[in-house]
C-alpha cells in the first residue's frame, strides 16, 4: 500500500493485528488504537494529568519521553503558583518525567526545538500540540487524563481521520507570514471545518518555508478543529535539527509516491495577502487593508505565543520597529517563545532594539496569549499574534481581539491603526532575507532530566493547598429526570466554560474553586441554578466546547452535577473530555429541537444503557410535552468509559484485570 505521512505514522504505531486489518482495508478503518511515544503537559493541565497518573499507582511513565512544561502561569502573585510548580517538579522527579522550568519557554516551542522527532507520536494536554507536526510528528491534543493513560503505556484510540493534502506552491511576498496562510485556511474551512481531519502539507512551496514558519501553520490547524497537521521532512528540516545540535534525531520522512488522500487543495502562497481574524472567532477573516479598519483605534499590541514568537518572527517585527517609536496610544507587549531564542536575540542586540522602540518585554511564557499579563484596557482594541480571539481571552472581557502576523502587529504598534508592513518600511522584501540561524543557542540546563528509578523512589511529592484530588463521577443513571440548567449559543469555547486568566489559571486543578466560576462570564446564573437542581443537563448550539483542550471545562460542570450535554455539534477534544469524566455528549438528531427547549425544562429518559449501545436516545421534555431524539456517537471503548463513570475508573479496571 502506498502511504501518505499520516497513514505511515499511524500504521507504525498499531499493534500487529491492527496492522493486518489496516493493510487489508487499504487504510480505510474506522478507529485506530495507537502507541504514544511522547507526551507533554503544561502547568494548567498537568496537575490534573499527574493526579490521574498517581492514582494508577505505577512506578514510572512508560513513554519514551514525557515532558512537564511550566509556561502558562509563571506569575507568582501568591503561594499557589509556586506551590503548584513544586508539586509538578517533585511529581516529575518521582515518575521519570522531564521538567522544563518556568522561564524556559512555551511548551510547543521548546518541544519542537528539543524533543520532537519525525515519525513519532506525541499526545499533549494542550490543543496546540499539533505544532510539532511541522517536523513530521503525529502530534495531537487531548485531556489530562488521556495523557495519564498514555504515560501509563496504554494505547490511545482515535477515529481514523480524513487526510487532506494541502499543496503549497509559490512563495510568500515580503510582509506576508505563514499566519496569513493559517487565516486563509480558516476562512475556507471555518472553526469546525477541520474536525476529524489531518492536514498534510506538501508541494514545491515548502522549499521556501523554514520550520518555525511551518509550525505557525500546524499550530493553527487547531483553530479549524483539526486532529492535527503535518509536514514531511526535507533539507530544511535537516538544517533545523543540525542547528539545534541534534541531527541524530532527524530522519527522512516523506509520503510514498502515488499515496492517496481523501481530499486535496492547492494554495498559491504568492497570492496570499496580510489577513486579520476579527472578534471574536478565529475564522472571522478580513483583509488588513479593508476600508472598515480605517478608523479603528488600537490600544494594545501583543507579539508572542506559540504561534508567532519564533526567532524569525521577532526579528522581522524588530526590523519593522527599528528606528521607530511605538505610537503613544498603544502599549506594545512582546513575549519571546523560548529562553534559548531570547538569549540569541539578546546576543544579537535585537532585544535592545525592541526596548528602544518602546516595547515592553514580558516573561518567556504564554503570558498575554491567555490573559496572564498584558490585558488590554476595558473595551479596548487589541491586536495580537496569538491564535485565539474568543471574548475574554486577553484577560479583559469586553476587549476586541484581532489576530494578525508579527509583521502587521509591529506596523500597527507604530501607527496605532491596523497596518500592513509595507506601509511603514520601504524595502519590504528585505523581511524575506531574515532567516533562522544556522546554529541556535542550545542550553538545556533549565530542563531537569528524570532521575533513575532508585533515586526517584526517594522523592517525596510536595502538595500545596491548591492541589486538590481529581473529582470522580459515577455512572450515568439508566433512568433519570433532570432539569436544563443552561442553554448556550453556538461556538461556546472552553474559555467561556472555565475562564483562563491570571486569576483563574492560578486555581489550576482546584475544581471546587474553579467550578464556582463555570460559565460566569456569559451565563452568570448557571452555577446557582446547577447547584439548585443537583443533577442537570446543558443544551448547546453548534461547535460546543471549541478551543483549548482544558479539561476543567468538562470537569467543572460535571462537579456541579451536569450529567449530559445535548448540542447541535461538539468539538473533538471537549467531547473526549466529557466522556473521560463520565458526562454523556449527545447531539440533536433534528437540530430544530434546540429551539423548543428552554432553561428549567424538565427532561427525562428511561433507557440510557440501551441508548449507549444503539447510539440514539429518546428524551421527553415533560415541561413542553414533546419527545425528541439525540444521537450518542461513541466508540465501543467510549461506551465502556461512560459506563465506568469516566476514564480513570476505566483504566483502573484495566490494570486490575491485567
Ligand atoms: Fe500558551 Fe497561548 Fe500557545 S496559552 S501554549 S502560547 S496558545
Short mmCIF file of C-alpha atoms and ligand atoms in Angstrom, two decimals, residues 72 106-108 126 128 305-306 366 369-370 387 393, ligand 1:
data_model
loop_
_atom_site.label_atom_id
_atom_site.label_comp_id
_atom_site.label_asym_id
_atom_site.label_seq_id
_atom_site.Cartn_x
_atom_site.Cartn_y
_atom_site.Cartn_z
CA UNK A 72 1.19 29.21 31.16
CA UNK A 106 6.35 27.85 25.80
CA UNK A 107 5.74 24.10 25.66
CA UNK A 108 5.28 23.74 21.88
CA UNK A 126 -2.95 21.10 25.03
CA UNK A 128 -1.82 23.23 20.03
CA UNK A 305 2.66 32.99 21.82
CA UNK A 306 3.47 29.55 20.47
CA UNK A 366 2.42 32.08 27.24
CA UNK A 369 -1.82 34.89 24.95
CA UNK A 370 -4.18 33.63 27.58
CA UNK A 387 -4.14 32.07 17.81
CA UNK A 393 -9.11 35.53 26.05
FE1 LIG B 1 0.45 29.05 25.50
FE2 LIG B 1 -1.19 30.50 24.07
FE3 LIG B 1 0.19 28.61 22.98
S1 LIG B 1 -1.58 29.80 26.11
S2 LIG B 1 0.51 27.08 24.53
S3 LIG B 1 1.02 30.43 23.88
S4 LIG B 1 -1.96 29.06 22.62
#
